[in-house]
Short mmCIF file of C-alpha atoms in Angstrom, two decimals:
data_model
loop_
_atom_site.label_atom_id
_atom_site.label_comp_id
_atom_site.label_asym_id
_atom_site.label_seq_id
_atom_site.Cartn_x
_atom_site.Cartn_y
_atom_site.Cartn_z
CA UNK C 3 0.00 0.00 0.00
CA UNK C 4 1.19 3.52 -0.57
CA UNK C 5 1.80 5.85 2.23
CA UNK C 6 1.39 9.40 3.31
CA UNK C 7 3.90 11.35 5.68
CA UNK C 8 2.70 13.04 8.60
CA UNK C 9 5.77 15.11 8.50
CA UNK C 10 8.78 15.30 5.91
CA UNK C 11 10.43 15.01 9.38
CA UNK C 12 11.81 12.06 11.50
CA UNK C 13 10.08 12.27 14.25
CA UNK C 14 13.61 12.01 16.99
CA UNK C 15 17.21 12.12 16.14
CA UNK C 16 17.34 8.47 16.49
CA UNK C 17 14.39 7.65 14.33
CA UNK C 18 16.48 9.39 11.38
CA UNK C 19 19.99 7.49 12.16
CA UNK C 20 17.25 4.06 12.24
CA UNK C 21 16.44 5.17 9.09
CA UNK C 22 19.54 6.26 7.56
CA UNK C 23 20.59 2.66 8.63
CA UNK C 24 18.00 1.18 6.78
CA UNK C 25 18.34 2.92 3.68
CA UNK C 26 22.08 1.33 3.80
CA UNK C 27 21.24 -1.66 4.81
CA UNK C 28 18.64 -2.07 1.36
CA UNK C 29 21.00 -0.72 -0.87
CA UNK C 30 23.97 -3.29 0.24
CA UNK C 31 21.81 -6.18 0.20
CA UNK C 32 19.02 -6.28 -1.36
CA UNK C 33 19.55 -3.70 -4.41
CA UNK C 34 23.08 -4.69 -5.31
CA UNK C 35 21.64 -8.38 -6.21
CA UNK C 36 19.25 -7.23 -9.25
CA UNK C 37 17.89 -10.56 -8.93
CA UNK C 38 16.97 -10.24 -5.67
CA UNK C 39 13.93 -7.58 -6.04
CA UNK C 40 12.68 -10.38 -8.57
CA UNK C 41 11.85 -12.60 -6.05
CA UNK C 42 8.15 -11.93 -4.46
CA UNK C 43 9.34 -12.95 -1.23
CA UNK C 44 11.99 -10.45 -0.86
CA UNK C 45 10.35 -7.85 -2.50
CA UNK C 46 7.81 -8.29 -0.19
CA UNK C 47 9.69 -8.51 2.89
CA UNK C 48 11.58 -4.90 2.20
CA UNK C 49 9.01 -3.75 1.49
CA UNK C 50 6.81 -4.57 4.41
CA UNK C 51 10.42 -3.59 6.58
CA UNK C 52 10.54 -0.08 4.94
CA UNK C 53 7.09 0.88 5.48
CA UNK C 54 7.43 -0.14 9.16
CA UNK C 55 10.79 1.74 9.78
CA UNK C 56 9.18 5.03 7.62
CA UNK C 57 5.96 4.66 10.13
CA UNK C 58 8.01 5.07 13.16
CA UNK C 59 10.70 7.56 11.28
CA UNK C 60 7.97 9.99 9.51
CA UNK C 61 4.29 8.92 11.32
CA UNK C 62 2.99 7.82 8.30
CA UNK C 63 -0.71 6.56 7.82
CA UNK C 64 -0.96 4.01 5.66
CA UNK C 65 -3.63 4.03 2.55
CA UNK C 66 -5.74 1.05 1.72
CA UNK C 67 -6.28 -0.20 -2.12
CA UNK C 68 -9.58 1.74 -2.39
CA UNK C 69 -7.91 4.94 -1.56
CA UNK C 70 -9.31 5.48 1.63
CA UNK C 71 -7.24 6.78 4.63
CA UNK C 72 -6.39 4.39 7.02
CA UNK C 73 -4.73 5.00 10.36
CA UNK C 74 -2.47 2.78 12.67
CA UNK C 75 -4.38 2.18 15.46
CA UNK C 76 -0.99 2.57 17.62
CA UNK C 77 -0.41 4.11 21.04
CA UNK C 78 0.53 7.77 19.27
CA UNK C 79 -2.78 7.76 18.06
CA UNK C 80 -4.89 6.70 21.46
CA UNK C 81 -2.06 9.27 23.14
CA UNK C 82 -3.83 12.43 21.24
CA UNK C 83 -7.07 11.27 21.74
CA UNK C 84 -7.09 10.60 25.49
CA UNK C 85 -5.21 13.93 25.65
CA UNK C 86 -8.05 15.92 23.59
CA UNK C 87 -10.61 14.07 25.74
CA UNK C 88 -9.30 15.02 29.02
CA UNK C 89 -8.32 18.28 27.94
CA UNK C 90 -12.02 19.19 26.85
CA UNK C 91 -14.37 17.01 28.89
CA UNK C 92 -16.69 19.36 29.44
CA UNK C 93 -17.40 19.65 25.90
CA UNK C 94 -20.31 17.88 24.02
CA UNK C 95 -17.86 15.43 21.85
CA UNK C 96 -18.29 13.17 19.52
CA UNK C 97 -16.07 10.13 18.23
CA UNK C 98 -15.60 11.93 15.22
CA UNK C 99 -14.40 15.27 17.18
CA UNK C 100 -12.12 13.01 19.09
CA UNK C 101 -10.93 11.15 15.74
CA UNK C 102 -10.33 14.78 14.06
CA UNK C 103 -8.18 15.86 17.26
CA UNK C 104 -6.25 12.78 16.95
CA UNK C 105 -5.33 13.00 13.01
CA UNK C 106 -7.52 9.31 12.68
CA UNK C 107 -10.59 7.96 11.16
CA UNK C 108 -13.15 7.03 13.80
CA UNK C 109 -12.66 3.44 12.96
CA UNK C 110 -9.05 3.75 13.93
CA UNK C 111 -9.89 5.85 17.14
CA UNK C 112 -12.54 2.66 17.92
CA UNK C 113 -10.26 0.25 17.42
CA UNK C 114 -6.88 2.32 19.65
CA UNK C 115 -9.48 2.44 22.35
CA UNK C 116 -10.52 -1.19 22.30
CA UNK C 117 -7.09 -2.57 21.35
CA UNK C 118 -5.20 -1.00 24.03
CA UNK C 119 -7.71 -0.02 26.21
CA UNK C 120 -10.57 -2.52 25.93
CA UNK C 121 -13.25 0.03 26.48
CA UNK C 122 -14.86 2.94 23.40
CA UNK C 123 -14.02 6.34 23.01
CA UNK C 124 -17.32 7.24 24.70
CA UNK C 125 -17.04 5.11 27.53
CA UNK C 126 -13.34 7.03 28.20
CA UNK C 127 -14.98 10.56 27.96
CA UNK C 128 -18.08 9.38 30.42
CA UNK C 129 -15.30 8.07 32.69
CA UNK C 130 -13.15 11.38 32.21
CA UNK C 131 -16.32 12.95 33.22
CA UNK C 132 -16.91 11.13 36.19
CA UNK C 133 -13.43 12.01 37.88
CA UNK C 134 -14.10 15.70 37.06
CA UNK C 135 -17.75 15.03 39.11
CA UNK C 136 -15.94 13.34 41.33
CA UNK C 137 -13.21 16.09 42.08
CA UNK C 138 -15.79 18.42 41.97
CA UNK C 139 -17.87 16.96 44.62
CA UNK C 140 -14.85 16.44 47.03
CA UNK C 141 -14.11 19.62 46.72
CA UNK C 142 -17.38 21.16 46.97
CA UNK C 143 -19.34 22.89 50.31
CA UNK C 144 -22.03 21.01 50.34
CA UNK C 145 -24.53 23.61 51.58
CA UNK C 146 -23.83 25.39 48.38
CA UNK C 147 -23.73 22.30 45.69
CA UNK C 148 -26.07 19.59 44.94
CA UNK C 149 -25.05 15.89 43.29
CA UNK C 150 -27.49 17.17 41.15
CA UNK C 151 -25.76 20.38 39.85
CA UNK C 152 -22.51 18.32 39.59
CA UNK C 153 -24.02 15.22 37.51
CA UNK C 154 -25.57 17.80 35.53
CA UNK C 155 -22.35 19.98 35.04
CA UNK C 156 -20.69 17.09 33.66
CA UNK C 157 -23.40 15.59 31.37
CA UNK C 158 -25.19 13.33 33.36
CA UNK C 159 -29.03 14.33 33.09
CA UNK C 160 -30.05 10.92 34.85
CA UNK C 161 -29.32 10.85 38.83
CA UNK C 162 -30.01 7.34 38.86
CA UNK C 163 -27.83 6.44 35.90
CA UNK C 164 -25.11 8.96 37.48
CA UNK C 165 -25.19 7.55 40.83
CA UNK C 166 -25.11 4.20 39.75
CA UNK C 167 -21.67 4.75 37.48
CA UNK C 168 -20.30 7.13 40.38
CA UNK C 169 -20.45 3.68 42.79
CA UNK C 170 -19.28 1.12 40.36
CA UNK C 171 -16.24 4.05 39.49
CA UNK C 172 -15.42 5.26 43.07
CA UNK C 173 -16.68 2.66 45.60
CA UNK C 174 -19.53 5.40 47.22
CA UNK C 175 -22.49 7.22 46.48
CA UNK C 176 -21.95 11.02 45.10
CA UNK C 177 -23.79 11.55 48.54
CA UNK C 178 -20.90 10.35 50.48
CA UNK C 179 -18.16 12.19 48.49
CA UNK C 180 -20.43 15.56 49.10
CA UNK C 181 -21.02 15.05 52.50
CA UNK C 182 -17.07 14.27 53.11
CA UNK C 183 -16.73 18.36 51.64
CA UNK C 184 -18.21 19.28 55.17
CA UNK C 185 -15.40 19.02 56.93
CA UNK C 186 -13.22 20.75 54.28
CA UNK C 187 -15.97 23.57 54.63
CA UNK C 188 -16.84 23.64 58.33
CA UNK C 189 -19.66 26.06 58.98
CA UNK C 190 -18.87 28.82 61.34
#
């Protein structure tokens, strides 16, 4: 398959010498035996070796037969999305804002997620937003803040729903977390 740069740039100094090093090592052995690139097997092999070493040298994203872009599901790409996620949880995002922050398809955001991750996009961001609620309520006086402003604050219109994901995430009720705020805000 034919590839696409993400930069005309290696990506670390030692990503260009690994490169560099490649380059040589093709050219001594497999390019000064002419007869050599006419066997399938080879052929295939360098090639399959310097798409792999360009990937981690350049960040390249692979393109399918039908033209299509395709995306390495690989940690770089899970990296930028978690990032975008927990930098902008309070957002309303979809897997296709979190797929454009993280230079991927969906598909390969999806798959990132599940591969390394085993859990969706969408169940990160609800669980992003779940240690802001719960941050939020810890931190919270809780003669001045609800569970119900917080689960609302951070997209979570059912209470039941909220309070049931809150235990199963943090071993307590939202209750509990608020009511341990009144001794951080003692009333005078």
């Amino acid at each position: 398959a034919a590839v696409r740069p993400a930069s005309l740039l290696p990506v670390s100094a030692a990503a260009a010498r690994r490169w560099t090093s490649t380059l040589r090592f093709v050219r001594r052995t497999v390019r000064s035996d002419p007869d050599s690139m006419d066997n399938p097997l080879v052929a295939g092999q360098t090639a399959r070796m310097l798409a792999a070493v360009a990937a981690d040298t350049f960040g390249v994203a692979p393109l399918v037969a039908t033209g299509e872009k395709c995306t390495d599901p690989r940690p770089r790409t899970l990296r930028r999305a978690i990032a975008f996620i927990e930098a902008h949880p309070d957002r309303d995002l979809t897997v296709s804002d979190i797929a454009d922050a993280a230079c991927a398809t969906p598909r390969a955001v999806q798959l990132a997620f599940r591969r390394h991750l085993d859990t969706t996009p969408m169940s990160h961001l609800r669980r992003a937003r779940l240690d802001h609620a719960h941050r939020q309520l810890r931190a919270a006086d809780p003669r001045r803040t609800t569970v119900r402003e917080v689960a609302l604050r951070w997209g979570f219109a059912d209470g039941s729903r909220f309070a049931a994901s809150y235990r199963a995430e943090f071993g307590e009720s939202p209750s509990q977390t608020l009511r341990q705020g009144e001794r951080a805000h003692p009333s005078r």
